[in-house]
Coordinates of C-alpha atoms in Angstrom, one line a residue:
M26 CA 62.9 -34.5 41.0
D27 CA 66.6 -35.3 41.5
D28 CA 68.3 -33.6 44.4
Y29 CA 71.0 -32.4 42.1
F30 CA 68.8 -29.6 40.8
F31 CA 68.8 -27.9 44.2
R32 CA 72.2 -28.8 45.5
D33 CA 73.1 -26.8 48.6
S34 CA 69.8 -24.9 48.6
S35 CA 66.1 -25.6 48.9
P36 CA 63.9 -25.4 45.7
P37 CA 63.4 -21.8 44.8
P38 CA 59.8 -20.7 45.4
P39 CA 57.9 -19.2 42.5
P40 CA 57.5 -15.4 42.6
P41 CA 54.2 -14.1 44.1
Q42 CA 51.3 -14.1 41.8
R43 CA 49.6 -10.9 40.8
L44 CA 45.9 -11.0 41.8
T45 CA 43.5 -9.8 39.2
E46 CA 39.7 -9.5 39.2
S47 CA 39.5 -12.7 37.1
S48 CA 41.7 -14.7 39.4
E49 CA 40.3 -17.5 41.6
T50 CA 42.1 -16.2 44.7
F51 CA 40.8 -12.7 44.3
R52 CA 37.2 -14.0 43.9
A53 CA 37.6 -16.3 47.0
Q54 CA 38.6 -13.3 49.0
K55 CA 35.6 -11.2 47.9
E56 CA 32.7 -13.5 47.1
P57 CA 32.0 -16.8 45.2
P58 CA 31.6 -16.4 41.4
A59 CA 28.1 -16.3 40.0
E60 CA 26.8 -19.4 38.2
G61 CA 28.1 -19.5 34.6
E62 CA 30.6 -16.8 35.3
F63 CA 34.1 -17.2 34.0
E64 CA 36.7 -18.3 36.6
G65 CA 40.2 -17.1 35.4
K66 CA 43.6 -17.8 36.9
A67 CA 46.0 -15.6 38.6
E68 CA 48.0 -13.6 36.1
Q69 CA 51.8 -14.0 36.3
L70 CA 53.8 -12.1 33.7
M71 CA 57.4 -13.0 34.1
W72 CA 58.5 -10.5 31.4
T73 CA 57.5 -7.5 33.4
T74 CA 60.1 -5.5 35.3
D75 CA 58.5 -6.1 38.7
E76 CA 58.4 -9.9 38.3
I77 CA 62.0 -10.0 37.1
Q78 CA 63.3 -8.0 40.0
A79 CA 61.5 -10.3 42.4
A80 CA 62.8 -13.5 40.7
L81 CA 66.4 -12.2 40.5
L82 CA 66.6 -12.5 44.3
R83 CA 67.0 -16.2 44.0
R84 CA 69.5 -18.5 42.1
A85 CA 68.7 -19.5 38.5
R86 CA 67.6 -23.2 38.5
V87 CA 69.5 -25.9 36.7
Q88 CA 67.1 -27.1 34.0
S89 CA 68.8 -30.3 33.0
D90 CA 71.1 -32.7 34.9
P91 CA 74.6 -32.7 33.2
K92 CA 75.2 -36.3 34.6
S93 CA 72.5 -37.6 32.2
G94 CA 74.7 -36.7 29.2
S95 CA 74.6 -34.2 26.4
I96 CA 71.2 -32.6 25.6
P97 CA 70.2 -32.7 21.9
E98 CA 69.4 -29.4 20.4
H99 CA 66.2 -28.2 18.9
T100 CA 66.2 -29.2 15.3
Y101 CA 64.5 -27.9 12.2
E102 CA 64.6 -31.3 10.5
S103 CA 66.6 -30.0 7.6
V104 CA 70.3 -29.6 6.7
Y105 CA 71.4 -26.0 6.1
N106 CA 74.2 -25.6 3.5
I107 CA 76.2 -22.5 4.6
W108 CA 77.9 -22.4 1.2
H109 CA 74.8 -22.2 -0.9
G110 CA 72.6 -20.6 1.8
K111 CA 69.8 -23.1 1.3
S112 CA 68.2 -26.0 3.1
S113 CA 68.4 -29.6 1.7
R114 CA 64.8 -30.3 2.4
H115 CA 61.6 -28.5 1.5
H116 CA 60.1 -26.5 4.4
L117 CA 56.7 -28.3 4.1
A118 CA 58.4 -31.6 4.7
A119 CA 60.2 -30.3 7.7
I120 CA 56.9 -28.9 9.1
R121 CA 55.1 -32.2 8.9
S122 CA 57.9 -34.2 10.7
Q123 CA 59.0 -31.7 13.5
K124 CA 60.4 -33.5 16.5
Q125 CA 59.2 -32.7 20.0
A126 CA 61.5 -30.5 22.1
V127 CA 63.5 -32.2 24.8
G128 CA 62.9 -29.5 27.4
R129 CA 60.8 -26.5 28.2
C130 CA 61.6 -23.2 29.9
I131 CA 59.3 -22.5 32.9
P132 CA 59.9 -18.8 33.7
S133 CA 58.1 -18.8 37.0
I134 CA 60.6 -21.3 38.5
D135 CA 63.6 -21.2 36.2
T136 CA 64.2 -17.4 36.3
G137 CA 66.9 -16.3 38.7
Y138 CA 70.3 -14.5 39.0
S139 CA 73.3 -16.0 37.3
R140 CA 76.9 -15.0 36.7
G141 CA 75.8 -13.2 33.6
S142 CA 73.3 -11.0 35.5
L143 CA 75.9 -10.2 38.2
A144 CA 78.4 -9.3 35.5
K145 CA 75.8 -7.0 33.7
Q146 CA 75.8 -9.3 30.7
A147 CA 73.4 -8.3 27.9
I148 CA 73.2 -11.7 26.1
F149 CA 70.5 -14.2 27.0
C150 CA 71.1 -17.9 27.5
L151 CA 69.9 -19.9 24.5
H152 CA 69.8 -23.1 26.5
F153 CA 67.7 -21.4 29.2
A154 CA 65.2 -20.4 26.5
R155 CA 65.0 -24.0 25.3
G156 CA 64.8 -25.3 28.9
V157 CA 68.0 -27.4 28.9
C158 CA 70.6 -25.3 30.6
T159 CA 72.9 -27.4 32.8
R160 CA 74.7 -24.6 34.6
G161 CA 71.9 -22.7 36.3
H162 CA 73.3 -19.8 38.4
E163 CA 76.8 -20.6 37.2
C164 CA 75.9 -19.7 33.6
M165 CA 77.6 -16.7 32.1
Y166 CA 74.4 -15.5 30.4
L167 CA 71.1 -14.1 31.5
H168 CA 68.4 -16.5 32.9
R169 CA 65.3 -14.3 32.6
L170 CA 62.9 -13.1 30.0
P171 CA 63.7 -10.0 27.9
T172 CA 61.8 -6.7 28.5
G173 CA 61.2 -3.5 26.6
T174 CA 64.4 -2.1 27.9
D175 CA 66.4 -5.0 26.6
D176 CA 64.7 -4.6 23.2
A177 CA 65.7 -0.9 23.1
H178 CA 69.4 -2.0 23.4
C179 CA 69.2 -4.8 20.9
A180 CA 71.9 -4.7 18.1
L181 CA 70.6 -4.9 14.6
L182 CA 73.3 -7.4 13.5
Y183 CA 72.8 -9.8 16.4
D184 CA 69.9 -11.5 18.1
I185 CA 69.4 -11.4 21.9
F186 CA 71.4 -14.7 22.2
G187 CA 74.5 -13.1 20.6
R188 CA 74.1 -15.0 17.3
E189 CA 75.0 -13.1 14.1
K190 CA 72.2 -12.3 11.7
H191 CA 72.6 -12.5 7.9
R192 CA 71.6 -10.3 5.0
N193 CA 69.2 -12.9 3.5
E194 CA 66.7 -15.1 5.3
R195 CA 67.1 -18.8 5.4
E196 CA 65.0 -20.7 2.8
D197 CA 63.0 -22.3 5.6
N198 CA 62.7 -19.0 7.6
G199 CA 64.5 -20.5 10.5
G200 CA 67.7 -19.4 12.2
T201 CA 68.4 -15.9 13.4
G202 CA 66.7 -14.1 10.6
S203 CA 67.9 -11.1 8.5
Y204 CA 69.3 -7.8 9.7
M205 CA 67.6 -6.1 6.8
R206 CA 64.3 -6.2 8.7
S207 CA 63.2 -6.1 12.3
C208 CA 60.7 -9.0 12.4
R209 CA 58.4 -9.3 15.4
T210 CA 55.9 -11.8 13.8
L211 CA 56.2 -15.6 14.2
F212 CA 54.8 -18.2 11.8
V213 CA 53.3 -21.1 13.8
Y214 CA 52.1 -24.4 12.5
Y215 CA 50.0 -26.2 15.0
G216 CA 48.8 -29.3 13.1
A217 CA 46.3 -31.5 14.9
A218 CA 45.4 -28.7 17.3
S219 CA 43.1 -27.3 14.7
T220 CA 40.4 -29.8 15.9
L221 CA 40.1 -27.8 19.1
G222 CA 38.1 -25.0 17.5
G223 CA 38.8 -21.4 16.8
Q224 CA 38.0 -19.9 20.2
R225 CA 39.9 -22.6 22.2
L226 CA 42.8 -22.5 19.8
R227 CA 43.1 -18.7 20.1
Q228 CA 43.1 -19.0 23.9
L229 CA 45.9 -21.6 23.8
L230 CA 48.0 -19.5 21.5
A231 CA 47.5 -16.4 23.6
T232 CA 48.4 -18.3 26.8
S233 CA 51.4 -20.3 25.3
F234 CA 53.0 -17.4 23.5
G235 CA 51.9 -14.6 25.8
E236 CA 54.1 -16.2 28.4
W237 CA 57.2 -14.8 26.7
G238 CA 56.2 -11.2 26.1
A239 CA 53.5 -8.7 25.2
I240 CA 51.5 -9.8 22.1
E241 CA 50.0 -7.2 19.7
D242 CA 48.0 -9.6 17.4
I243 CA 47.2 -13.2 16.7
H244 CA 45.9 -14.1 13.2
I245 CA 44.7 -17.7 12.7
V246 CA 44.2 -19.5 9.4
P247 CA 42.3 -22.6 10.3
S248 CA 42.2 -24.1 6.7
K249 CA 46.0 -24.3 6.7
C250 CA 46.5 -25.1 10.4
I251 CA 48.8 -22.0 10.8
S252 CA 48.8 -18.8 12.7
F253 CA 50.8 -15.6 13.0
V254 CA 51.7 -14.2 16.3
R255 CA 53.0 -10.6 16.4
Y256 CA 54.9 -9.4 19.5
K257 CA 55.3 -5.8 20.7
F258 CA 59.1 -6.3 20.9
R259 CA 61.6 -8.0 18.7
A260 CA 63.4 -9.4 21.7
S261 CA 60.3 -11.2 22.9
A262 CA 59.7 -12.7 19.4
E263 CA 63.3 -14.0 19.3
F264 CA 63.0 -15.6 22.7
A265 CA 59.6 -17.1 22.0
K266 CA 60.8 -18.6 18.7
E267 CA 63.4 -20.7 20.5
A268 CA 61.2 -21.4 23.6
M269 CA 58.2 -22.7 21.6
M270 CA 59.9 -24.6 18.8
G271 CA 58.9 -28.3 19.1
Q272 CA 56.6 -27.7 22.1
K273 CA 53.0 -29.0 22.4
M274 CA 50.1 -26.6 23.3
E275 CA 48.4 -29.4 25.2
D276 CA 49.5 -32.7 26.6
G277 CA 48.5 -35.7 24.5
M278 CA 48.7 -33.8 21.1
E279 CA 50.5 -35.7 18.3
D280 CA 52.0 -32.7 16.4
S281 CA 54.7 -30.5 17.8
L282 CA 54.6 -26.8 17.1
V283 CA 56.8 -25.4 14.2
V284 CA 57.8 -21.8 14.8
R285 CA 59.6 -19.8 12.2
W286 CA 59.9 -16.2 11.1
A287 CA 56.9 -14.9 9.1
N288 CA 57.3 -13.3 5.8
D289 CA 56.2 -9.7 5.3
D290 CA 52.5 -9.2 5.2
P291 CA 51.3 -8.3 1.7
N292 CA 48.4 -6.3 3.1
M293 CA 48.6 -2.6 2.4
R294 CA 47.6 -1.6 5.9
A295 CA 50.3 -3.9 7.4
Q296 CA 52.9 -2.4 5.0
E297 CA 51.9 1.1 6.1
R298 CA 52.2 0.1 9.7
V299 CA 55.7 -1.3 9.2
K300 CA 56.7 1.8 7.3
R301 CA 55.6 4.0 10.2
E302 CA 57.4 1.8 12.7
R303 CA 60.7 2.1 10.7
E304 CA 60.3 5.8 10.4
D305 CA 59.8 6.0 14.2
V306 CA 62.9 4.0 14.7
V307 CA 64.9 6.4 12.5
L308 CA 63.5 9.5 14.3
D309 CA 64.2 7.9 17.7
G310 CA 67.8 7.3 16.6
I311 CA 68.2 10.9 15.5
R312 CA 66.8 12.2 18.8
R313 CA 69.2 9.9 20.8
A314 CA 72.2 11.1 18.7
E315 CA 71.2 14.8 19.3
Q316 CA 71.1 14.2 23.0
R317 CA 74.7 13.1 23.0
I318 CA 75.8 16.4 21.3
P319 CA 77.1 19.2 23.5
P320 CA 74.4 21.9 24.2
G321 CA 76.3 24.6 22.2
Q322 CA 76.5 22.4 19.1
R323 CA 72.9 21.4 19.6
V324 CA 71.7 25.0 19.4
A325 CA 73.9 25.6 16.4
L326 CA 72.4 22.6 14.6
R327 CA 68.9 23.8 15.2
L328 CA 69.8 27.3 13.8
V329 CA 71.2 25.7 10.7
R330 CA 68.0 23.6 10.2
S331 CA 65.7 26.6 10.7
F332 CA 67.9 28.6 8.2
E333 CA 67.6 25.7 5.6
R334 CA 63.8 25.6 6.0
S335 CA 63.6 29.4 5.5
L336 CA 65.6 29.0 2.3
E337 CA 63.3 26.2 1.0
T338 CA 60.3 28.4 1.8
S339 CA 61.6 31.4 0.0
E340 CA 62.6 29.3 -3.1
G341 CA 59.2 27.7 -3.2

């Protein structure tokens, strides 16, 4: 690796790995694994608060050498017309010809403090997510993974990279998405990886996409070579979408991953779940607003509500 990447400092060591009962180091300290027993690896979740605090003690790494020239952006292989709000190519054609990403974010060694974190910046670096940031610790944006706290402070009209959302989704379900819905589910086309088998494929998806945040569900459709990955937080989904676009789940695979926003699930149970989540968001917003009201006004508001309920009960 070029010395430029670690100018004036030694290469930053990765944060300490958390030992679990399935890790090889943990087993070596206790006893050798039994024959046929699964030997897992040390779990390292860089989107947890503890790991981030440890990683922010070092400088953010320069992911790409600026001397080598400009870095091409991730592309969706389609031209988006901002006037008509449509793409010039069909989304299936773009899926089948997706180019490989030019870089990849490695949170365990790329994460670190930057000018953005020192300035209490709330916007994440888009180039860091794509693995091509040329500024490192000099960057004015955050060089770390988003957490649940970041998700709670996310604005509805912007994504975590500070890009504006639109009312309508893009025709190819790319871009920043719509502010009309808080989408946490990614559509993933994995192409030739379908030959790996269901169990191996699910393991690769969980490992590749679980690197960016907590996953709630992974649904695989083998007949169409697609899957749906639902994250616990919207911020994690937005970061993973940029980080995994054009990547390969394994070295040597021909097809690159295509990652876009998923459409709403037509299943009734899923719709009920989304409805409950939206109601919880509204209730949480009401509670937060009430906490900012002075105590005297808060008591008066509760008395008014109780009086209104008593009137409704007497009229009924």
